[in-house]
Amino acid sequence: MNQYRITAYITASIAALYSTSSALAEGISRYDDYGPLKTYAQSPIQSNSLTPLMRNGFSYQPGTIEVYTTGTIASVWAHTNDYSADYYQNALSLGGLWQINNKWVVELDYTWRFTANNYLDNLTTGFHDTFGIGQNGRDEVEDHSFDISVPEYGVEIHDFNRETLSSALSFYTSYQLFEDDHHGLSIGGSLYYNYVPSGPFETSNFEQALQLNYSYRHKKHSFYSMLGASYRRNDKVLSGISYNSVALAAGVGYQYRIRDKHRLLLEYHIYEGATNAASDLSEPSNEILLGYRYHLKHSAIEVSMIENVFNMDNSTDIAFSLGYRHRF
């Protein structure tokens, strides 16, 4: 009898241990996802205003606090009959996120976007030559220039190296509408204030945005999507170019977990033209992001490359981003 009891006890213990291990594994797979890339829009108009950011439709573990920093370098090149732009824009971001409970999350972010020579012209022209892609007039001007010309608005800005494009503080909060093991749906809103006290891009503008985030996950695969709209009133950007009052944004993304520490991400973002100042600037911007994320015990490092597609004259030629995210 004692032998049967010992056997039953051992069997029950193994079952309990397996159950606990499975629960822990499910918890890890649920909460170690950092979601989409922490990469902002790179189109000249959208990057210097409030544009909805792709976000996770799932909540994080209640009580989670995440701090992050990102750096981005980009090359802007556009040349049409209506306007021309040739300059480098760079960005540094610092922010923090707090998952208050199962339903609410808040985030505060500061981003400084500025011009400085990051030498991407050489890389871009070399890439185009290697793969037989046309230069779209880039080879007809000097490298490392800083020029914007929009005759319709009387905008002529030249030699603006080391100037601030935007200095913005944004607040975001979202509410979890629905969540289970595979589906997550949340709705969020943003408040944004950009203040540049002096220089060619002097401005002070306040904007708002609303967005819906949906995510799906299954084993090694995660899918993200976003639909949002920004609102601003009588605001201007880049030295006098007027915004449209409302601009839509949408995005889809996919993440594949190669191994526990390695993830590959692919995203596609589309932004409605934010201004009617010139024909190409009024058309949608399309950006494709390719990213890699490396997970540490309590943090993650992510790198991404952003490429403009379809319309070559209303977004950056190419951009690179590096970010670090740490959770407590």
mmCIF file of C-alpha atoms in Angstrom:
data_model
loop_
_atom_site.group_PDB
_atom_site.id
_atom_site.type_symbol
_atom_site.label_atom_id
_atom_site.label_comp_id
_atom_site.label_asym_id
_atom_site.label_seq_id
_atom_site.Cartn_x
_atom_site.Cartn_y
_atom_site.Cartn_z
ATOM 1 C CA MET A 1 0.000 0.000 0.000
ATOM 2 C CA ASN A 2 2.785 2.375 0.885
ATOM 3 C CA GLN A 3 4.407 1.667 -2.469
ATOM 4 C CA TYR A 4 1.222 2.656 -4.285
ATOM 5 C CA ARG A 5 0.976 5.845 -2.249
ATOM 6 C CA ILE A 6 4.601 6.751 -3.019
ATOM 7 C CA THR A 7 4.020 6.126 -6.732
ATOM 8 C CA ALA A 8 0.865 8.232 -6.720
ATOM 9 C CA TYR A 9 2.642 11.034 -4.855
ATOM 10 C CA ILE A 10 5.533 11.053 -7.335
ATOM 11 C CA THR A 11 3.118 11.052 -10.285
ATOM 12 C CA ALA A 12 1.121 13.953 -8.824
ATOM 13 C CA SER A 13 4.316 15.905 -8.111
ATOM 14 C CA ILE A 14 5.556 15.463 -11.683
ATOM 15 C CA ALA A 15 2.163 16.566 -13.031
ATOM 16 C CA ALA A 16 2.169 19.654 -10.793
ATOM 17 C CA LEU A 17 5.731 20.515 -11.809
ATOM 18 C CA TYR A 18 4.845 20.147 -15.490
ATOM 19 C CA SER A 19 1.766 22.308 -15.028
ATOM 20 C CA THR A 20 3.813 25.016 -13.265
ATOM 21 C CA SER A 21 6.513 24.901 -15.953
ATOM 22 C CA SER A 22 3.888 25.214 -18.686
ATOM 23 C CA ALA A 23 2.300 28.196 -16.941
ATOM 24 C CA LEU A 24 5.682 29.885 -16.580
ATOM 25 C CA ALA A 25 6.472 29.223 -20.234
ATOM 26 C CA GLU A 26 3.127 30.729 -21.256
ATOM 27 C CA GLY A 27 3.838 33.763 -19.065
ATOM 28 C CA ILE A 28 7.256 34.260 -20.589
ATOM 29 C CA SER A 29 5.938 33.949 -24.142
ATOM 30 C CA ARG A 30 3.155 36.393 -23.310
ATOM 31 C CA TYR A 31 5.106 39.127 -21.581
ATOM 32 C CA ASP A 32 8.537 39.095 -23.216
ATOM 33 C CA ASP A 33 7.173 40.576 -26.451
ATOM 34 C CA TYR A 34 8.259 44.193 -26.884
ATOM 35 C CA GLY A 35 5.791 44.645 -29.719
ATOM 36 C CA PRO A 36 6.476 46.593 -32.927
ATOM 37 C CA LEU A 37 9.672 48.513 -33.573
ATOM 38 C CA LYS A 38 10.088 51.747 -31.636
ATOM 39 C CA THR A 39 10.593 53.647 -34.894
ATOM 40 C CA TYR A 40 8.860 56.908 -35.750
ATOM 41 C CA ALA A 41 7.707 58.141 -39.171
ATOM 42 C CA GLN A 42 10.569 59.455 -41.304
ATOM 43 C CA SER A 43 8.782 61.508 -43.986
ATOM 44 C CA PRO A 44 9.814 65.172 -43.609
ATOM 45 C CA ILE A 45 6.331 66.506 -42.808
ATOM 46 C CA GLN A 46 5.108 63.565 -40.730
ATOM 47 C CA SER A 47 8.323 63.182 -38.752
ATOM 48 C CA ASN A 48 8.139 66.770 -37.509
ATOM 49 C CA SER A 49 4.532 66.491 -36.359
ATOM 50 C CA LEU A 50 2.359 64.047 -34.412
ATOM 51 C CA THR A 51 2.019 60.816 -36.367
ATOM 52 C CA PRO A 52 0.524 57.679 -34.767
ATOM 53 C CA LEU A 53 3.176 55.126 -33.842
ATOM 54 C CA MET A 54 2.641 51.401 -34.421
ATOM 55 C CA ARG A 55 1.926 49.854 -31.017
ATOM 56 C CA ASN A 56 1.218 46.492 -29.446
ATOM 57 C CA GLY A 57 -2.454 45.538 -29.233
ATOM 58 C CA PHE A 58 -1.702 43.424 -26.144
ATOM 59 C CA SER A 59 -1.112 44.703 -22.646
ATOM 60 C CA TYR A 60 2.161 44.120 -20.807
ATOM 61 C CA GLN A 61 2.491 42.527 -17.404
ATOM 62 C CA PRO A 62 0.717 44.786 -14.849
ATOM 63 C CA GLY A 63 3.233 46.981 -13.060
ATOM 64 C CA THR A 64 5.754 46.840 -15.905
ATOM 65 C CA ILE A 65 7.877 49.967 -16.307
ATOM 66 C CA GLU A 66 9.898 50.350 -19.493
ATOM 67 C CA VAL A 67 12.428 53.074 -20.277
ATOM 68 C CA TYR A 68 13.880 53.448 -23.734
ATOM 69 C CA THR A 69 16.136 55.524 -25.904
ATOM 70 C CA THR A 70 16.471 55.544 -29.685
ATOM 71 C CA GLY A 71 18.636 57.290 -32.241
ATOM 72 C CA THR A 72 17.861 57.709 -35.946
ATOM 73 C CA ILE A 73 19.791 59.047 -38.912
ATOM 74 C CA ALA A 74 18.069 59.776 -42.216
ATOM 75 C CA SER A 75 18.731 61.283 -45.621
ATOM 76 C CA VAL A 76 16.023 63.393 -47.269
ATOM 77 C CA TRP A 77 16.074 63.853 -51.029
ATOM 78 C CA ALA A 78 13.179 65.173 -53.116
ATOM 79 C CA HIS A 79 13.217 67.107 -56.368
ATOM 80 C CA THR A 80 10.030 68.046 -58.263
ATOM 81 C CA ASN A 81 8.697 71.020 -60.207
ATOM 82 C CA ASP A 82 6.933 72.240 -57.051
ATOM 83 C CA TYR A 83 9.639 71.895 -54.410
ATOM 84 C CA SER A 84 13.038 70.444 -53.577
ATOM 85 C CA ALA A 85 14.593 69.151 -50.373
ATOM 86 C CA ASP A 86 18.096 67.866 -49.784
ATOM 87 C CA TYR A 87 19.300 67.498 -46.209
ATOM 88 C CA TYR A 88 20.032 65.118 -43.354
ATOM 89 C CA GLN A 89 17.704 64.760 -40.394
ATOM 90 C CA ASN A 90 18.572 62.979 -37.173
ATOM 91 C CA ALA A 91 16.594 62.205 -34.034
ATOM 92 C CA LEU A 92 17.213 61.308 -30.402
ATOM 93 C CA SER A 93 14.321 60.015 -28.277
ATOM 94 C CA LEU A 94 13.992 59.268 -24.586
ATOM 95 C CA GLY A 95 10.854 57.906 -22.988
ATOM 96 C CA GLY A 96 9.148 55.706 -20.442
ATOM 97 C CA LEU A 97 6.093 53.441 -20.337
ATOM 98 C CA TRP A 98 4.059 52.221 -17.354
ATOM 99 C CA GLN A 99 1.506 49.399 -17.507
ATOM 100 C CA ILE A 100 -0.665 50.532 -14.599
ATOM 101 C CA ASN A 101 -2.964 47.494 -14.576
ATOM 102 C CA ASN A 102 -4.564 45.040 -17.005
ATOM 103 C CA LYS A 103 -6.425 47.836 -18.790
ATOM 104 C CA TRP A 104 -4.407 51.050 -18.731
ATOM 105 C CA VAL A 105 -0.949 51.997 -19.963
ATOM 106 C CA VAL A 106 0.681 55.445 -20.115
ATOM 107 C CA GLU A 107 3.799 56.637 -21.929
ATOM 108 C CA LEU A 108 5.808 59.861 -21.982
ATOM 109 C CA ASP A 109 8.301 60.623 -24.760
ATOM 110 C CA TYR A 110 10.662 63.459 -25.676
ATOM 111 C CA THR A 111 12.166 63.633 -29.180
ATOM 112 C CA TRP A 112 14.705 66.098 -30.496
ATOM 113 C CA ARG A 113 14.999 66.122 -34.283
ATOM 114 C CA PHE A 114 17.861 68.095 -35.798
ATOM 115 C CA THR A 115 20.022 68.475 -38.887
ATOM 116 C CA ALA A 116 23.637 67.297 -38.955
ATOM 117 C CA ASN A 117 25.908 65.649 -41.477
ATOM 118 C CA ASN A 118 25.560 61.870 -41.135
ATOM 119 C CA TYR A 119 27.233 61.107 -44.497
ATOM 120 C CA LEU A 120 24.394 58.963 -45.844
ATOM 121 C CA ASP A 121 24.661 60.506 -49.324
ATOM 122 C CA ASN A 122 27.698 58.380 -50.123
ATOM 123 C CA LEU A 123 26.015 55.208 -48.902
ATOM 124 C CA THR A 124 22.817 55.946 -50.812
ATOM 125 C CA THR A 125 24.456 56.727 -54.151
ATOM 126 C CA GLY A 126 26.715 53.701 -53.813
ATOM 127 C CA PHE A 127 23.733 51.453 -53.088
ATOM 128 C CA HIS A 128 21.833 52.813 -56.100
ATOM 129 C CA ASP A 129 24.854 52.330 -58.385
ATOM 130 C CA THR A 130 25.442 48.775 -57.159
ATOM 131 C CA PHE A 131 21.884 47.662 -57.879
ATOM 132 C CA GLY A 132 21.348 49.775 -61.004
ATOM 133 C CA ILE A 133 18.770 52.095 -59.395
ATOM 134 C CA GLY A 134 18.410 55.610 -60.798
ATOM 135 C CA GLN A 135 19.717 58.493 -58.671
ATOM 136 C CA ASN A 136 16.663 60.716 -59.299
ATOM 137 C CA GLY A 137 18.937 63.736 -59.776
ATOM 138 C CA ARG A 138 21.017 63.195 -56.643
ATOM 139 C CA ASP A 139 24.199 62.835 -58.671
ATOM 140 C CA GLU A 140 23.640 66.302 -60.179
ATOM 141 C CA VAL A 141 24.149 68.224 -56.930
ATOM 142 C CA GLU A 142 26.835 68.372 -54.270
ATOM 143 C CA ASP A 143 26.798 65.834 -51.456
ATOM 144 C CA HIS A 144 25.964 66.764 -47.863
ATOM 145 C CA SER A 145 23.783 69.771 -48.669
ATOM 146 C CA PHE A 146 21.112 71.383 -46.494
ATOM 147 C CA ASP A 147 18.505 72.987 -48.752
ATOM 148 C CA ILE A 148 14.703 73.316 -48.813
ATOM 149 C CA SER A 149 12.827 75.228 -51.501
ATOM 150 C CA VAL A 150 9.019 75.539 -51.772
ATOM 151 C CA PRO A 151 8.354 78.548 -54.057
ATOM 152 C CA GLU A 152 4.565 78.343 -53.572
ATOM 153 C CA TYR A 153 5.021 79.291 -49.910
ATOM 154 C CA GLY A 154 8.076 81.471 -50.394
ATOM 155 C CA VAL A 155 10.198 78.985 -48.480
ATOM 156 C CA GLU A 156 13.900 79.204 -49.278
ATOM 157 C CA ILE A 157 16.129 77.757 -46.540
ATOM 158 C CA HIS A 158 19.772 76.957 -47.196
ATOM 159 C CA ASP A 159 22.862 75.956 -45.247
ATOM 160 C CA PHE A 160 20.842 75.008 -42.137
ATOM 161 C CA ASN A 161 23.274 72.435 -40.772
ATOM 162 C CA ARG A 162 23.012 71.908 -36.981
ATOM 163 C CA GLU A 163 19.550 73.444 -36.658
ATOM 164 C CA THR A 164 16.635 72.054 -34.621
ATOM 165 C CA LEU A 165 13.774 70.783 -36.753
ATOM 166 C CA SER A 166 11.479 69.869 -33.861
ATOM 167 C CA SER A 167 11.638 69.507 -30.093
ATOM 168 C CA ALA A 168 8.549 67.590 -29.043
ATOM 169 C CA LEU A 169 7.060 66.203 -25.849
ATOM 170 C CA SER A 170 4.275 63.652 -26.278
ATOM 171 C CA PHE A 171 1.967 61.807 -23.885
ATOM 172 C CA TYR A 172 0.171 58.583 -24.822
ATOM 173 C CA THR A 173 -2.372 56.476 -22.972
ATOM 174 C CA SER A 174 -4.383 53.438 -24.066
ATOM 175 C CA TYR A 175 -7.198 51.258 -22.781
ATOM 176 C CA GLN A 176 -7.382 47.494 -23.357
ATOM 177 C CA LEU A 177 -10.682 46.731 -25.098
ATOM 178 C CA PHE A 178 -10.189 42.973 -25.469
ATOM 179 C CA GLU A 179 -7.458 40.423 -24.840
ATOM 180 C CA ASP A 180 -7.036 36.635 -24.804
ATOM 181 C CA ASP A 181 -4.191 34.232 -25.605
ATOM 182 C CA HIS A 182 -4.143 35.102 -29.317
ATOM 183 C CA HIS A 183 -5.922 38.434 -29.838
ATOM 184 C CA GLY A 184 -5.363 41.891 -28.387
ATOM 185 C CA LEU A 185 -7.267 45.093 -29.148
ATOM 186 C CA SER A 186 -6.652 48.497 -27.571
ATOM 187 C CA ILE A 187 -7.567 52.125 -28.212
ATOM 188 C CA GLY A 188 -5.189 54.973 -27.462
ATOM 189 C CA GLY A 189 -4.830 58.728 -27.602
ATOM 190 C CA SER A 190 -1.843 61.095 -27.817
ATOM 191 C CA LEU A 191 -1.143 64.706 -26.890
ATOM 192 C CA TYR A 192 1.851 66.391 -28.521
ATOM 193 C CA TYR A 193 3.587 69.720 -28.040
ATOM 194 C CA ASN A 194 6.415 70.875 -30.291
ATOM 195 C CA TYR A 195 8.359 74.017 -29.416
ATOM 196 C CA VAL A 196 11.337 75.426 -31.315
ATOM 197 C CA PRO A 197 12.110 78.869 -29.854
ATOM 198 C CA SER A 198 14.341 80.226 -32.618
ATOM 199 C CA GLY A 199 16.017 79.497 -35.926
ATOM 200 C CA PRO A 200 14.635 78.824 -39.412
ATOM 201 C CA PHE A 201 12.184 76.221 -38.047
ATOM 202 C CA GLU A 202 10.819 78.293 -35.166
ATOM 203 C CA THR A 203 7.378 77.027 -34.169
ATOM 204 C CA SER A 204 4.982 76.250 -31.349
ATOM 205 C CA ASN A 205 2.209 73.762 -32.075
ATOM 206 C CA PHE A 206 -0.131 71.473 -30.172
ATOM 207 C CA GLU A 207 -1.602 68.332 -31.752
ATOM 208 C CA GLN A 208 -3.716 65.316 -30.836
ATOM 209 C CA ALA A 209 -4.153 61.801 -32.219
ATOM 210 C CA LEU A 210 -6.396 58.782 -31.760
ATOM 211 C CA GLN A 211 -5.545 55.221 -32.786
ATOM 212 C CA LEU A 212 -6.758 51.629 -32.694
ATOM 213 C CA ASN A 213 -4.222 48.804 -32.190
ATOM 214 C CA TYR A 214 -4.860 45.139 -32.999
ATOM 215 C CA SER A 215 -2.365 42.287 -32.532
ATOM 216 C CA TYR A 216 -2.435 38.542 -33.065
ATOM 217 C CA ARG A 217 0.088 35.953 -31.867
ATOM 218 C CA HIS A 218 0.572 32.242 -32.309
ATOM 219 C CA LYS A 219 3.708 30.395 -31.200
ATOM 220 C CA LYS A 220 6.675 32.041 -32.963
ATOM 221 C CA HIS A 221 4.559 34.435 -35.014
ATOM 222 C CA SER A 222 3.176 37.850 -34.072
ATOM 223 C CA PHE A 223 1.091 40.191 -36.209
ATOM 224 C CA TYR A 224 0.526 43.893 -35.492
ATOM 225 C CA SER A 225 -1.743 46.510 -37.040
ATOM 226 C CA MET A 226 -2.676 50.134 -36.404
ATOM 227 C CA LEU A 227 -5.207 52.644 -37.713
ATOM 228 C CA GLY A 228 -4.998 56.227 -36.514
ATOM 229 C CA ALA A 229 -5.714 59.880 -37.183
ATOM 230 C CA SER A 230 -3.909 63.076 -36.173
ATOM 231 C CA TYR A 231 -5.579 66.441 -35.649
ATOM 232 C CA ARG A 232 -4.061 69.885 -35.598
ATOM 233 C CA ARG A 233 -5.502 73.381 -36.089
ATOM 234 C CA ASN A 234 -3.863 76.195 -38.025
ATOM 235 C CA ASP A 235 -0.409 74.747 -37.433
ATOM 236 C CA LYS A 236 2.545 75.025 -39.750
ATOM 237 C CA VAL A 237 5.767 73.083 -40.203
ATOM 238 C CA LEU A 238 9.173 73.584 -41.844
ATOM 239 C CA SER A 239 9.013 77.369 -41.875
ATOM 240 C CA GLY A 240 5.490 78.149 -43.006
ATOM 241 C CA ILE A 241 4.078 75.093 -44.798
ATOM 242 C CA SER A 242 0.491 74.582 -43.599
ATOM 243 C CA TYR A 243 -0.734 71.230 -42.279
ATOM 244 C CA ASN A 244 -4.013 69.618 -43.166
ATOM 245 C CA SER A 245 -6.287 69.569 -40.115
ATOM 246 C CA VAL A 246 -6.659 65.774 -40.152
ATOM 247 C CA ALA A 247 -4.230 63.150 -41.444
ATOM 248 C CA LEU A 248 -4.763 59.380 -41.389
ATOM 249 C CA ALA A 249 -2.150 56.723 -40.748
ATOM 250 C CA ALA A 250 -2.150 52.919 -40.925
ATOM 251 C CA GLY A 251 0.368 50.142 -40.544
ATOM 252 C CA VAL A 252 0.854 46.388 -40.436
ATOM 253 C CA GLY A 253 3.766 44.448 -39.003
ATOM 254 C CA TYR A 254 5.048 40.908 -38.546
ATOM 255 C CA GLN A 255 7.517 39.490 -36.016
ATOM 256 C CA TYR A 256 9.151 36.072 -36.190
ATOM 257 C CA ARG A 257 10.858 34.619 -33.129
ATOM 258 C CA ILE A 258 13.923 32.832 -34.502
ATOM 259 C CA ARG A 259 15.061 31.764 -31.044
ATOM 260 C CA ASP A 260 14.359 33.058 -27.542
ATOM 261 C CA LYS A 261 16.792 35.970 -27.918
ATOM 262 C CA HIS A 262 16.478 36.704 -31.631
ATOM 263 C CA ARG A 263 13.533 38.301 -33.468
ATOM 264 C CA LEU A 264 13.074 39.527 -37.033
ATOM 265 C CA LEU A 265 10.499 42.241 -37.792
ATOM 266 C CA LEU A 266 8.982 43.563 -41.008
ATOM 267 C CA GLU A 267 6.581 46.512 -41.044
ATOM 268 C CA TYR A 268 4.756 48.616 -43.623
ATOM 269 C CA HIS A 269 3.492 52.110 -42.724
ATOM 270 C CA ILE A 270 1.361 54.404 -44.853
ATOM 271 C CA TYR A 271 0.732 58.064 -43.959
ATOM 272 C CA GLU A 272 -1.786 60.329 -45.621
ATOM 273 C CA GLY A 273 -0.331 63.477 -47.137
ATOM 274 C CA ALA A 274 -0.165 65.974 -44.288
ATOM 275 C CA THR A 275 -0.161 69.127 -46.438
ATOM 276 C CA ASN A 276 -1.476 70.433 -49.755
ATOM 277 C CA ALA A 277 1.573 72.643 -50.244
ATOM 278 C CA ALA A 278 2.858 70.691 -53.241
ATOM 279 C CA SER A 279 1.637 67.778 -55.316
ATOM 280 C CA ASP A 280 3.978 65.073 -53.990
ATOM 281 C CA LEU A 281 3.788 66.237 -50.381
ATOM 282 C CA SER A 282 0.001 65.891 -50.545
ATOM 283 C CA GLU A 283 0.254 62.241 -51.572
ATOM 284 C CA PRO A 284 0.596 59.308 -49.127
ATOM 285 C CA SER A 285 4.030 58.355 -47.805
ATOM 286 C CA ASN A 286 4.908 54.673 -47.817
ATOM 287 C CA GLU A 287 7.672 53.311 -45.586
ATOM 288 C CA ILE A 288 8.943 49.755 -45.235
ATOM 289 C CA LEU A 289 10.866 48.824 -42.083
ATOM 290 C CA LEU A 290 13.151 45.848 -41.656
ATOM 291 C CA GLY A 291 14.300 45.262 -38.084
ATOM 292 C CA TYR A 292 16.152 42.904 -35.778
ATOM 293 C CA ARG A 293 15.706 42.687 -32.009
ATOM 294 C CA TYR A 294 18.048 40.985 -29.538
ATOM 295 C CA HIS A 295 16.607 40.119 -26.138
ATOM 296 C CA LEU A 296 18.606 40.288 -22.929
ATOM 297 C CA LYS A 297 17.309 39.255 -19.487
ATOM 298 C CA HIS A 298 15.440 42.491 -18.766
ATOM 299 C CA SER A 299 16.033 44.518 -21.925
ATOM 300 C CA ALA A 300 16.204 44.483 -25.703
ATOM 301 C CA ILE A 301 18.347 46.062 -28.391
ATOM 302 C CA GLU A 302 16.743 46.750 -31.750
ATOM 303 C CA VAL A 303 18.040 48.033 -35.067
ATOM 304 C CA SER A 304 15.992 48.924 -38.114
ATOM 305 C CA MET A 305 16.310 50.203 -41.650
ATOM 306 C CA ILE A 306 13.548 52.356 -43.131
ATOM 307 C CA GLU A 307 13.122 52.601 -46.894
ATOM 308 C CA ASN A 308 10.770 54.905 -48.805
ATOM 309 C CA VAL A 309 8.763 53.188 -51.567
ATOM 310 C CA PHE A 310 6.365 54.127 -54.409
ATOM 311 C CA ASN A 311 6.748 57.921 -54.189
ATOM 312 C CA MET A 312 10.384 58.962 -54.049
ATOM 313 C CA ASP A 313 9.715 62.653 -53.452
ATOM 314 C CA ASN A 314 7.743 62.802 -50.203
ATOM 315 C CA SER A 315 9.793 60.777 -47.725
ATOM 316 C CA THR A 316 13.356 60.055 -46.706
ATOM 317 C CA ASP A 317 15.548 58.121 -49.109
ATOM 318 C CA ILE A 318 16.702 55.846 -46.328
ATOM 319 C CA ALA A 319 17.020 55.897 -42.552
ATOM 320 C CA PHE A 320 18.636 53.761 -39.849
ATOM 321 C CA SER A 321 17.555 53.472 -36.233
ATOM 322 C CA LEU A 322 19.146 51.988 -33.101
ATOM 323 C CA GLY A 323 17.250 51.576 -29.850
ATOM 324 C CA TYR A 324 17.599 50.196 -26.324
ATOM 325 C CA ARG A 325 14.606 49.237 -24.168
ATOM 326 C CA HIS A 326 14.835 48.204 -20.495
ATOM 327 C CA ARG A 327 12.071 46.872 -18.268
ATOM 328 C CA PHE A 328 11.735 46.852 -14.503
#
